[in-house]
mmCIF file of N, CA, C and O in Angstrom:
data_model
loop_
_atom_site.group_PDB
_atom_site.id
_atom_site.type_symbol
_atom_site.label_atom_id
_atom_site.label_comp_id
_atom_site.label_asym_id
_atom_site.label_seq_id
_atom_site.Cartn_x
_atom_site.Cartn_y
_atom_site.Cartn_z
ATOM 1 N N MET A 1 77.490 122.185 100.686
ATOM 2 C CA MET A 1 77.956 121.916 99.451
ATOM 3 C C MET A 1 77.578 120.674 98.752
ATOM 4 O O MET A 1 77.638 119.552 99.387
ATOM 5 N N SER A 2 77.213 120.647 97.594
ATOM 6 C CA SER A 2 76.871 119.370 96.865
ATOM 7 C C SER A 2 78.029 118.710 96.252
ATOM 8 O O SER A 2 79.145 119.194 96.243
ATOM 9 N N ASN A 3 77.638 117.592 95.587
ATOM 10 C CA ASN A 3 78.844 116.958 94.764
ATOM 11 C C ASN A 3 79.346 117.704 93.661
ATOM 12 O O ASN A 3 80.400 117.516 93.233
ATOM 13 N N SER A 4 78.604 118.718 93.216
ATOM 14 C CA SER A 4 79.051 119.569 92.115
ATOM 15 C C SER A 4 80.174 120.531 92.549
ATOM 16 O O SER A 4 80.906 121.127 91.749
ATOM 17 N N GLY A 5 80.320 120.716 93.869
ATOM 18 C CA GLY A 5 81.282 121.785 94.392
ATOM 19 C C GLY A 5 80.604 123.045 94.534
ATOM 20 O O GLY A 5 81.231 124.082 94.932
ATOM 21 N N LEU A 6 79.483 123.261 94.188
ATOM 22 C CA LEU A 6 78.652 124.473 94.304
ATOM 23 C C LEU A 6 77.863 124.590 95.558
ATOM 24 O O LEU A 6 77.504 123.480 96.141
ATOM 25 N N PRO A 7 77.572 125.675 96.222
ATOM 26 C CA PRO A 7 76.826 125.782 97.315
ATOM 27 C C PRO A 7 75.342 125.193 96.935
ATOM 28 O O PRO A 7 75.013 125.353 95.659
ATOM 29 N N ALA A 8 74.647 124.726 97.952
ATOM 30 C CA ALA A 8 73.406 124.045 97.704
ATOM 31 C C ALA A 8 72.323 124.815 96.920
ATOM 32 O O ALA A 8 71.651 124.320 95.972
ATOM 33 N N ASP A 9 72.355 126.226 97.290
ATOM 34 C CA ASP A 9 71.326 127.012 96.608
ATOM 35 C C ASP A 9 71.665 127.250 95.119
ATOM 36 O O ASP A 9 70.773 127.070 94.282
ATOM 37 N N VAL A 10 72.898 127.446 94.809
ATOM 38 C CA VAL A 10 73.433 127.565 93.406
ATOM 39 C C VAL A 10 73.142 126.280 92.630
ATOM 40 O O VAL A 10 72.762 126.272 91.419
ATOM 41 N N ASP A 11 73.505 125.176 93.273
ATOM 42 C CA ASP A 11 73.401 123.784 92.611
ATOM 43 C C ASP A 11 71.917 123.607 92.252
ATOM 44 O O ASP A 11 71.616 123.225 91.231
ATOM 45 N N GLU A 12 71.036 123.930 93.078
ATOM 46 C CA GLU A 12 69.520 123.777 92.904
ATOM 47 C C GLU A 12 69.153 124.721 91.728
ATOM 48 O O GLU A 12 68.330 124.200 90.966
ATOM 49 N N ILE A 13 69.618 125.940 91.712
ATOM 50 C CA ILE A 13 69.305 126.813 90.615
ATOM 51 C C ILE A 13 69.755 126.317 89.274
ATOM 52 O O ILE A 13 69.048 126.302 88.462
ATOM 53 N N MET A 14 71.007 125.781 89.307
ATOM 54 C CA MET A 14 71.562 125.208 88.127
ATOM 55 C C MET A 14 70.729 123.998 87.638
ATOM 56 O O MET A 14 70.551 123.786 86.437
ATOM 57 N N ASP A 15 70.291 123.179 88.588
ATOM 58 C CA ASP A 15 69.438 121.958 88.275
ATOM 59 C C ASP A 15 68.170 122.432 87.629
ATOM 60 O O ASP A 15 67.710 121.869 86.593
ATOM 61 N N LEU A 16 67.644 123.556 88.174
ATOM 62 C CA LEU A 16 66.399 124.023 87.612
ATOM 63 C C LEU A 16 66.653 124.476 86.182
ATOM 64 O O LEU A 16 65.853 124.263 85.262
ATOM 65 N N ILE A 17 67.722 125.216 85.870
ATOM 66 C CA ILE A 17 68.063 125.737 84.596
ATOM 67 C C ILE A 17 68.284 124.490 83.688
ATOM 68 O O ILE A 17 67.785 124.497 82.533
ATOM 69 N N GLY A 18 68.755 123.473 84.188
ATOM 70 C CA GLY A 18 69.015 122.294 83.425
ATOM 71 C C GLY A 18 67.644 121.691 82.956
ATOM 72 O O GLY A 18 67.527 121.174 81.888
ATOM 73 N N SER A 19 66.631 121.667 83.854
ATOM 74 C CA SER A 19 65.343 121.138 83.519
ATOM 75 C C SER A 19 64.685 121.984 82.370
ATOM 76 O O SER A 19 63.967 121.537 81.523
ATOM 77 N N TRP A 20 64.885 123.412 82.415
ATOM 78 C CA TRP A 20 64.426 124.184 81.377
ATOM 79 C C TRP A 20 65.073 123.815 80.141
ATOM 80 O O TRP A 20 64.338 123.829 79.060
ATOM 81 N N VAL A 21 66.426 123.616 80.075
ATOM 82 C CA VAL A 21 67.140 123.351 78.907
ATOM 83 C C VAL A 21 66.728 121.976 78.328
ATOM 84 O O VAL A 21 66.533 121.826 77.118
ATOM 85 N N GLU A 22 66.403 121.078 79.176
ATOM 86 C CA GLU A 22 65.988 119.764 78.835
ATOM 87 C C GLU A 22 64.655 119.895 77.970
ATOM 88 O O GLU A 22 64.380 119.126 77.000
ATOM 89 N N MET A 23 63.722 120.737 78.509
ATOM 90 C CA MET A 23 62.400 120.860 77.937
ATOM 91 C C MET A 23 62.579 121.496 76.523
ATOM 92 O O MET A 23 61.810 121.122 75.535
ATOM 93 N N SER A 24 63.368 122.515 76.319
ATOM 94 C CA SER A 24 63.269 123.261 75.130
ATOM 95 C C SER A 24 64.454 122.939 74.214
ATOM 96 O O SER A 24 64.420 123.243 73.129
ATOM 97 N N GLY A 25 65.575 122.396 74.788
ATOM 98 C CA GLY A 25 66.709 122.014 73.900
ATOM 99 C C GLY A 25 67.735 123.038 74.007
ATOM 100 O O GLY A 25 68.788 122.932 73.331
ATOM 101 N N TYR A 26 67.482 124.287 74.554
ATOM 102 C CA TYR A 26 68.403 125.385 74.639
ATOM 103 C C TYR A 26 68.006 126.418 75.757
ATOM 104 O O TYR A 26 66.931 126.319 76.254
ATOM 105 N N LEU A 27 68.900 127.257 76.002
ATOM 106 C CA LEU A 27 68.640 128.277 76.998
ATOM 107 C C LEU A 27 67.975 129.425 76.386
ATOM 108 O O LEU A 27 68.567 130.298 75.671
ATOM 109 N N LYS A 28 66.636 129.644 76.581
ATOM 110 C CA LYS A 28 65.747 130.633 76.044
ATOM 111 C C LYS A 28 66.166 132.037 76.598
ATOM 112 O O LYS A 28 66.760 132.111 77.593
ATOM 113 N N TRP A 29 65.807 133.044 75.800
ATOM 114 C CA TRP A 29 66.090 134.347 76.180
ATOM 115 C C TRP A 29 65.514 134.812 77.541
ATOM 116 O O TRP A 29 66.133 135.538 78.272
ATOM 117 N N ASN A 30 64.311 134.304 77.935
ATOM 118 C CA ASN A 30 63.835 134.679 79.191
ATOM 119 C C ASN A 30 64.529 134.029 80.307
ATOM 120 O O ASN A 30 64.679 134.508 81.410
ATOM 121 N N GLU A 31 64.986 132.810 80.078
ATOM 122 C CA GLU A 31 65.778 132.018 81.057
ATOM 123 C C GLU A 31 67.107 132.810 81.367
ATOM 124 O O GLU A 31 67.616 132.861 82.426
ATOM 125 N N GLN A 32 67.727 133.226 80.209
ATOM 126 C CA GLN A 32 68.920 133.937 80.358
ATOM 127 C C GLN A 32 68.763 135.214 81.070
ATOM 128 O O GLN A 32 69.560 135.585 82.033
ATOM 129 N N ALA A 33 67.695 135.934 80.890
ATOM 130 C CA ALA A 33 67.218 137.072 81.605
ATOM 131 C C ALA A 33 67.094 136.863 83.166
ATOM 132 O O ALA A 33 67.591 137.555 83.996
ATOM 133 N N LYS A 34 66.509 135.694 83.489
ATOM 134 C CA LYS A 34 66.406 135.309 84.904
ATOM 135 C C LYS A 34 67.713 135.096 85.590
ATOM 136 O O LYS A 34 67.931 135.559 86.756
ATOM 137 N N ILE A 35 68.700 134.383 84.887
ATOM 138 C CA ILE A 35 69.955 134.193 85.415
ATOM 139 C C ILE A 35 70.773 135.591 85.672
ATOM 140 O O ILE A 35 71.276 135.716 86.818
ATOM 141 N N LYS A 36 70.717 136.383 84.641
ATOM 142 C CA LYS A 36 71.391 137.595 84.782
ATOM 143 C C LYS A 36 70.801 138.457 85.982
ATOM 144 O O LYS A 36 71.493 139.109 86.705
ATOM 145 N N ALA A 37 69.435 138.462 86.065
ATOM 146 C CA ALA A 37 68.823 139.313 87.124
ATOM 147 C C ALA A 37 69.138 138.791 88.421
ATOM 148 O O ALA A 37 69.489 139.609 89.400
ATOM 149 N N ASP A 38 69.140 137.387 88.581
ATOM 150 C CA ASP A 38 69.540 136.875 90.009
ATOM 151 C C ASP A 38 70.980 137.205 90.315
ATOM 152 O O ASP A 38 71.326 137.613 91.425
ATOM 153 N N MET A 39 71.863 137.122 89.201
ATOM 154 C CA MET A 39 73.223 137.562 89.525
ATOM 155 C C MET A 39 73.381 138.997 89.920
ATOM 156 O O MET A 39 74.332 139.278 90.713
ATOM 157 N N MET A 40 72.526 139.860 89.440
ATOM 158 C CA MET A 40 72.561 141.279 89.962
ATOM 159 C C MET A 40 71.894 141.577 91.151
ATOM 160 O O MET A 40 72.310 142.281 91.945
ATOM 161 N N ASN A 41 70.722 140.945 91.314
ATOM 162 C CA ASN A 41 69.895 141.150 92.506
ATOM 163 C C ASN A 41 70.356 140.414 93.784
ATOM 164 O O ASN A 41 69.993 140.787 94.906
ATOM 165 N N VAL A 42 71.089 139.302 93.620
ATOM 166 C CA VAL A 42 71.500 138.535 94.752
ATOM 167 C C VAL A 42 73.047 138.281 94.551
ATOM 168 O O VAL A 42 73.453 137.186 94.551
ATOM 169 N N ARG A 43 73.766 139.381 94.481
ATOM 170 C CA ARG A 43 75.246 139.270 94.127
ATOM 171 C C ARG A 43 75.977 138.277 95.155
ATOM 172 O O ARG A 43 76.852 137.595 94.647
ATOM 173 N N HIS A 44 75.572 138.383 96.399
ATOM 174 C CA HIS A 44 76.326 137.612 97.401
ATOM 175 C C HIS A 44 76.177 136.016 97.107
ATOM 176 O O HIS A 44 77.105 135.319 97.479
ATOM 177 N N ARG A 45 75.061 135.716 96.468
ATOM 178 C CA ARG A 45 74.878 134.288 96.037
ATOM 179 C C ARG A 45 75.970 133.796 95.163
ATOM 180 O O ARG A 45 76.529 132.666 95.217
ATOM 181 N N TRP A 46 76.404 134.712 94.284
ATOM 182 C CA TRP A 46 77.353 134.517 93.158
ATOM 183 C C TRP A 46 78.890 134.891 93.466
ATOM 184 O O TRP A 46 79.591 134.936 92.455
ATOM 185 N N SER A 47 79.037 135.421 94.653
ATOM 186 C CA SER A 47 80.390 135.916 94.916
ATOM 187 C C SER A 47 81.499 134.862 94.636
ATOM 188 O O SER A 47 81.199 133.687 94.602
ATOM 189 N N SER A 48 82.660 135.411 94.291
ATOM 190 C CA SER A 48 83.841 134.599 94.081
ATOM 191 C C SER A 48 84.206 133.590 95.198
ATOM 192 O O SER A 48 84.780 132.519 95.027
ATOM 193 N N SER A 49 83.942 134.020 96.416
ATOM 194 C CA SER A 49 84.175 133.051 97.618
ATOM 195 C C SER A 49 83.230 132.003 97.667
ATOM 196 O O SER A 49 83.521 130.887 98.311
ATOM 197 N N ARG A 50 82.106 132.018 96.898
ATOM 198 C CA ARG A 50 81.046 130.959 96.905
ATOM 199 C C ARG A 50 81.110 130.149 95.613
ATOM 200 O O ARG A 50 80.961 128.826 95.603
ATOM 201 N N VAL A 51 81.419 130.797 94.409
ATOM 202 C CA VAL A 51 81.173 130.294 93.252
ATOM 203 C C VAL A 51 82.381 130.413 92.243
ATOM 204 O O VAL A 51 82.711 131.615 91.982
ATOM 205 N N SER A 52 83.166 129.456 91.929
ATOM 206 C CA SER A 52 84.300 129.722 90.977
ATOM 207 C C SER A 52 83.708 129.508 89.524
ATOM 208 O O SER A 52 82.823 128.666 89.311
ATOM 209 N N SER A 53 84.408 130.044 88.684
ATOM 210 C CA SER A 53 84.091 129.919 87.268
ATOM 211 C C SER A 53 84.354 128.508 86.755
ATOM 212 O O SER A 53 83.502 127.977 85.859
ATOM 213 N N GLU A 54 85.301 127.821 87.155
ATOM 214 C CA GLU A 54 85.451 126.339 86.887
ATOM 215 C C GLU A 54 84.534 125.491 87.386
ATOM 216 O O GLU A 54 84.087 124.701 86.490
ATOM 217 N N THR A 55 84.078 125.735 88.501
ATOM 218 C CA THR A 55 82.985 124.897 89.074
ATOM 219 C C THR A 55 81.601 125.161 88.386
ATOM 220 O O THR A 55 80.943 124.116 88.004
ATOM 221 N N LEU A 56 81.416 126.459 88.133
ATOM 222 C CA LEU A 56 80.047 126.751 87.431
ATOM 223 C C LEU A 56 80.116 126.191 85.981
ATOM 224 O O LEU A 56 79.206 125.653 85.485
ATOM 225 N N ARG A 57 81.362 126.321 85.310
ATOM 226 C CA ARG A 57 81.439 125.809 84.024
ATOM 227 C C ARG A 57 81.167 124.259 83.910
ATOM 228 O O ARG A 57 80.362 123.741 83.086
ATOM 229 N N GLY A 58 81.664 123.541 84.952
ATOM 230 C CA GLY A 58 81.450 122.101 84.934
ATOM 231 C C GLY A 58 80.000 121.768 85.211
ATOM 232 O O GLY A 58 79.479 120.824 84.565
ATOM 233 N N LYS A 59 79.298 122.568 86.089
ATOM 234 C CA LYS A 59 77.878 122.206 86.404
ATOM 235 C C LYS A 59 77.095 122.672 85.060
ATOM 236 O O LYS A 59 76.116 121.925 84.658
ATOM 237 N N CYS A 60 77.469 123.711 84.359
ATOM 238 C CA CYS A 60 76.685 124.099 83.109
ATOM 239 C C CYS A 60 76.893 122.910 82.133
ATOM 240 O O CYS A 60 75.790 122.569 81.447
ATOM 241 N N GLN A 61 78.000 122.310 82.037
ATOM 242 C CA GLN A 61 78.118 121.221 81.064
ATOM 243 C C GLN A 61 77.336 120.012 81.527
ATOM 244 O O GLN A 61 76.739 119.314 80.726
ATOM 245 N N ALA A 62 77.324 119.822 82.744
ATOM 246 C CA ALA A 62 76.605 118.571 83.475
ATOM 247 C C ALA A 62 75.161 118.734 83.217
ATOM 248 O O ALA A 62 74.419 117.693 83.028
ATOM 249 N N ILE A 63 74.526 119.945 83.176
ATOM 250 C CA ILE A 63 73.107 120.173 82.988
ATOM 251 C C ILE A 63 72.690 120.201 81.546
ATOM 252 O O ILE A 63 71.516 120.398 81.255
ATOM 253 N N GLY A 64 73.756 120.126 80.631
ATOM 254 C CA GLY A 64 73.316 120.134 79.211
ATOM 255 C C GLY A 64 73.463 121.470 78.493
ATOM 256 O O GLY A 64 72.961 121.452 77.352
ATOM 257 N N LEU A 65 74.037 122.376 78.938
ATOM 258 C CA LEU A 65 74.353 123.560 78.256
ATOM 259 C C LEU A 65 75.329 123.389 77.245
ATOM 260 O O LEU A 65 76.349 122.760 77.467
ATOM 261 N N VAL A 66 75.128 123.918 76.069
ATOM 262 C CA VAL A 66 76.165 123.820 74.978
ATOM 263 C C VAL A 66 77.268 124.723 75.178
ATOM 264 O O VAL A 66 77.165 125.680 76.173
ATOM 265 N N ASP A 67 78.348 124.745 74.556
ATOM 266 C CA ASP A 67 79.541 125.525 74.819
ATOM 267 C C ASP A 67 79.291 127.027 74.847
ATOM 268 O O ASP A 67 79.702 127.757 75.634
ATOM 269 N N ASP A 68 78.539 127.410 73.862
ATOM 270 C CA ASP A 68 78.274 128.870 73.783
ATOM 271 C C ASP A 68 77.346 129.344 74.935
ATOM 272 O O ASP A 68 77.687 130.365 75.464
ATOM 273 N N GLU A 69 76.447 128.629 75.400
ATOM 274 C CA GLU A 69 75.665 128.914 76.503
ATOM 275 C C GLU A 69 76.481 128.932 77.691
ATOM 276 O O GLU A 69 76.370 129.818 78.679
ATOM 277 N N THR A 70 77.339 127.844 77.926
ATOM 278 C CA THR A 70 78.177 127.867 79.175
ATOM 279 C C THR A 70 79.044 129.013 79.168
ATOM 280 O O THR A 70 79.203 129.622 80.279
ATOM 281 N N THR A 71 79.704 129.410 77.982
ATOM 282 C CA THR A 71 80.492 130.497 78.013
ATOM 283 C C THR A 71 79.833 131.882 78.455
ATOM 284 O O THR A 71 80.365 132.573 79.191
ATOM 285 N N LYS A 72 78.520 132.031 77.939
ATOM 286 C CA LYS A 72 77.806 133.148 78.260
ATOM 287 C C LYS A 72 77.599 133.197 79.887
ATOM 288 O O LYS A 72 77.751 134.312 80.475
ATOM 289 N N VAL A 73 77.076 132.083 80.378
ATOM 290 C CA VAL A 73 76.898 132.053 81.768
ATOM 291 C C VAL A 73 78.167 132.324 82.634
ATOM 292 O O VAL A 73 78.057 133.096 83.698
ATOM 293 N N VAL A 74 79.283 131.830 82.263
ATOM 294 C CA VAL A 74 80.448 132.057 83.048
ATOM 295 C C VAL A 74 80.925 133.581 82.856
ATOM 296 O O VAL A 74 81.394 134.109 83.837
ATOM 297 N N GLU A 75 80.755 134.158 81.599
ATOM 298 C CA GLU A 75 80.980 135.507 81.604
ATOM 299 C C GLU A 75 80.134 136.321 82.311
ATOM 300 O O GLU A 75 80.618 137.343 82.808
ATOM 301 N N TRP A 76 78.807 135.994 82.464
ATOM 302 C CA TRP A 76 77.996 136.774 83.378
ATOM 303 C C TRP A 76 78.448 136.662 84.893
ATOM 304 O O TRP A 76 78.371 137.655 85.516
ATOM 305 N N LEU A 77 78.891 135.553 85.130
ATOM 306 C CA LEU A 77 79.439 135.316 86.545
ATOM 307 C C LEU A 77 80.629 136.268 86.727
ATOM 308 O O LEU A 77 80.650 137.006 87.758
ATOM 309 N N HIS A 78 81.621 136.285 85.890
ATOM 310 C CA HIS A 78 82.728 137.189 86.004
ATOM 311 C C HIS A 78 82.276 138.632 86.114
ATOM 312 O O HIS A 78 82.806 139.418 87.001
ATOM 313 N N ALA A 79 81.356 139.008 85.264
ATOM 314 C CA ALA A 79 80.899 140.465 85.282
ATOM 315 C C ALA A 79 80.240 140.717 86.582
ATOM 316 O O ALA A 79 80.540 141.787 87.200
ATOM 317 N N ALA A 80 79.391 139.823 87.090
ATOM 318 C CA ALA A 80 78.733 140.148 88.451
ATOM 319 C C ALA A 80 79.716 140.139 89.515
ATOM 320 O O ALA A 80 79.731 140.968 90.426
ATOM 321 N N GLN A 81 80.655 139.174 89.512
ATOM 322 C CA GLN A 81 81.696 139.282 90.506
ATOM 323 C C GLN A 81 82.625 140.449 90.380
ATOM 324 O O GLN A 81 83.082 140.872 91.559
ATOM 325 N N GLU A 82 82.717 141.043 89.356
ATOM 326 C CA GLU A 82 83.552 142.347 89.269
ATOM 327 C C GLU A 82 82.754 143.574 89.520
ATOM 328 O O GLU A 82 83.295 144.622 89.402
ATOM 329 N N GLY A 83 81.477 143.380 89.888
ATOM 330 C CA GLY A 83 80.634 144.613 90.018
ATOM 331 C C GLY A 83 80.050 145.215 88.973
ATOM 332 O O GLY A 83 79.525 146.218 89.053
ATOM 333 N N ARG A 84 80.274 144.622 87.654
ATOM 334 C CA ARG A 84 79.644 145.254 86.493
ATOM 335 C C ARG A 84 78.156 144.966 86.398
ATOM 336 O O ARG A 84 77.664 143.984 87.093
ATOM 337 N N GLN A 85 77.586 145.781 85.625
ATOM 338 C CA GLN A 85 76.098 145.620 85.407
ATOM 339 C C GLN A 85 75.812 144.539 84.325
ATOM 340 O O GLN A 85 76.491 144.516 83.240
ATOM 341 N N LEU A 86 74.818 143.767 84.522
ATOM 342 C CA LEU A 86 74.267 142.921 83.411
ATOM 343 C C LEU A 86 72.830 143.498 83.130
ATOM 344 O O LEU A 86 72.249 144.143 83.916
ATOM 345 N N SER A 87 72.394 143.264 81.952
ATOM 346 C CA SER A 87 71.194 143.956 81.502
ATOM 347 C C SER A 87 70.087 142.827 81.219
ATOM 348 O O SER A 87 69.966 142.624 80.024
ATOM 349 N N PRO A 88 69.425 142.335 82.148
ATOM 350 C CA PRO A 88 68.301 141.506 82.003
ATOM 351 C C PRO A 88 67.223 142.186 81.238
ATOM 352 O O PRO A 88 67.079 143.362 81.422
ATOM 353 N N HIS A 89 66.412 141.459 80.527
ATOM 354 C CA HIS A 89 65.266 142.048 79.865
ATOM 355 C C HIS A 89 64.397 142.726 80.910
ATOM 356 O O HIS A 89 64.347 142.235 82.049
ATOM 357 N N GLY A 90 63.743 143.855 80.609
ATOM 358 C CA GLY A 90 63.066 144.748 81.568
ATOM 359 C C GLY A 90 62.072 143.963 82.359
ATOM 360 O O GLY A 90 61.925 144.290 83.565
ATOM 361 N N SER A 91 61.357 143.162 81.816
ATOM 362 C CA SER A 91 60.267 142.319 82.683
ATOM 363 C C SER A 91 60.852 141.410 83.626
ATOM 364 O O SER A 91 60.143 140.988 84.470
ATOM 365 N N TYR A 92 62.122 141.182 83.529
ATOM 366 C CA TYR A 92 62.787 140.183 84.610
ATOM 367 C C TYR A 92 63.815 140.888 85.480
ATOM 368 O O TYR A 92 64.454 140.294 86.250
ATOM 369 N N ARG A 93 63.863 142.210 85.219
ATOM 370 C CA ARG A 93 64.904 142.981 86.004
ATOM 371 C C ARG A 93 64.894 142.800 87.611
ATOM 372 O O ARG A 93 65.939 142.703 88.102
ATOM 373 N N ASP A 94 63.805 142.532 88.196
ATOM 374 C CA ASP A 94 63.674 142.268 89.691
ATOM 375 C C ASP A 94 63.633 140.831 89.927
ATOM 376 O O ASP A 94 63.342 140.526 91.101
ATOM 377 N N PHE A 95 63.885 139.999 89.060
ATOM 378 C CA PHE A 95 63.752 138.568 89.264
ATOM 379 C C PHE A 95 64.768 138.028 90.238
ATOM 380 O O PHE A 95 65.924 138.442 90.148
ATOM 381 N N ARG A 96 64.334 137.114 91.142
ATOM 382 C CA ARG A 96 65.296 136.369 92.036
ATOM 383 C C ARG A 96 64.837 134.975 92.180
ATOM 384 O O ARG A 96 63.614 134.745 92.227
ATOM 385 N N PHE A 97 65.787 134.009 92.155
ATOM 386 C CA PHE A 97 65.369 132.645 92.348
ATOM 387 C C PHE A 97 65.017 132.556 93.891
ATOM 388 O O PHE A 97 65.542 133.204 94.790
ATOM 389 N N ASN A 98 64.089 131.597 94.103
ATOM 390 C CA ASN A 98 63.653 131.377 95.476
ATOM 391 C C ASN A 98 64.509 130.799 96.608
ATOM 392 O O ASN A 98 64.387 130.804 97.680
ATOM 393 N N GLN A 99 65.550 130.143 95.996
ATOM 394 C CA GLN A 99 66.458 129.464 96.882
ATOM 395 C C GLN A 99 67.242 130.443 97.775
ATOM 396 O O GLN A 99 67.703 131.424 97.250
ATOM 397 N N GLU A 100 67.281 130.205 99.022
ATOM 398 C CA GLU A 100 68.006 131.038 99.904
ATOM 399 C C GLU A 100 69.516 130.741 99.909
ATOM 400 O O GLU A 100 69.881 129.592 99.984
ATOM 401 N N PRO A 101 70.305 131.792 99.826
ATOM 402 C CA PRO A 101 71.725 131.486 99.797
ATOM 403 C C PRO A 101 72.189 130.804 101.097
ATOM 404 O O PRO A 101 71.760 131.211 102.165
ATOM 405 N N THR A 102 72.881 129.723 100.940
ATOM 406 C CA THR A 102 73.407 129.015 102.009
ATOM 407 C C THR A 102 74.745 129.500 102.547
ATOM 408 O O THR A 102 75.585 130.111 101.745
ATOM 409 N N PRO A 103 75.138 129.365 103.784
ATOM 410 C CA PRO A 103 76.423 129.880 104.216
ATOM 411 C C PRO A 103 77.621 129.103 103.589
ATOM 412 O O PRO A 103 77.421 128.115 103.034
#
């Protein structure tokens, strides 16, 4: 676990997302699709036993997401943890971040 309170793999992913946001100033549609796809394709990475909404919210704010973007990401987390489907853009449907989930 890092200082953020997130597992190392999720923390790295969120740092990557933060670098994307820093470059463009916002969370673009394709970046949103990648997050949703990973939440669907690697559900165990985002399980409630590993990632709490409060901790993820704090990390989203720390990496520069605005309130609306943070709310979206946390809502996607809740949906994934509840077993609901997220609908990433078709070209990103099979996307997975390279970071291996840590125990």
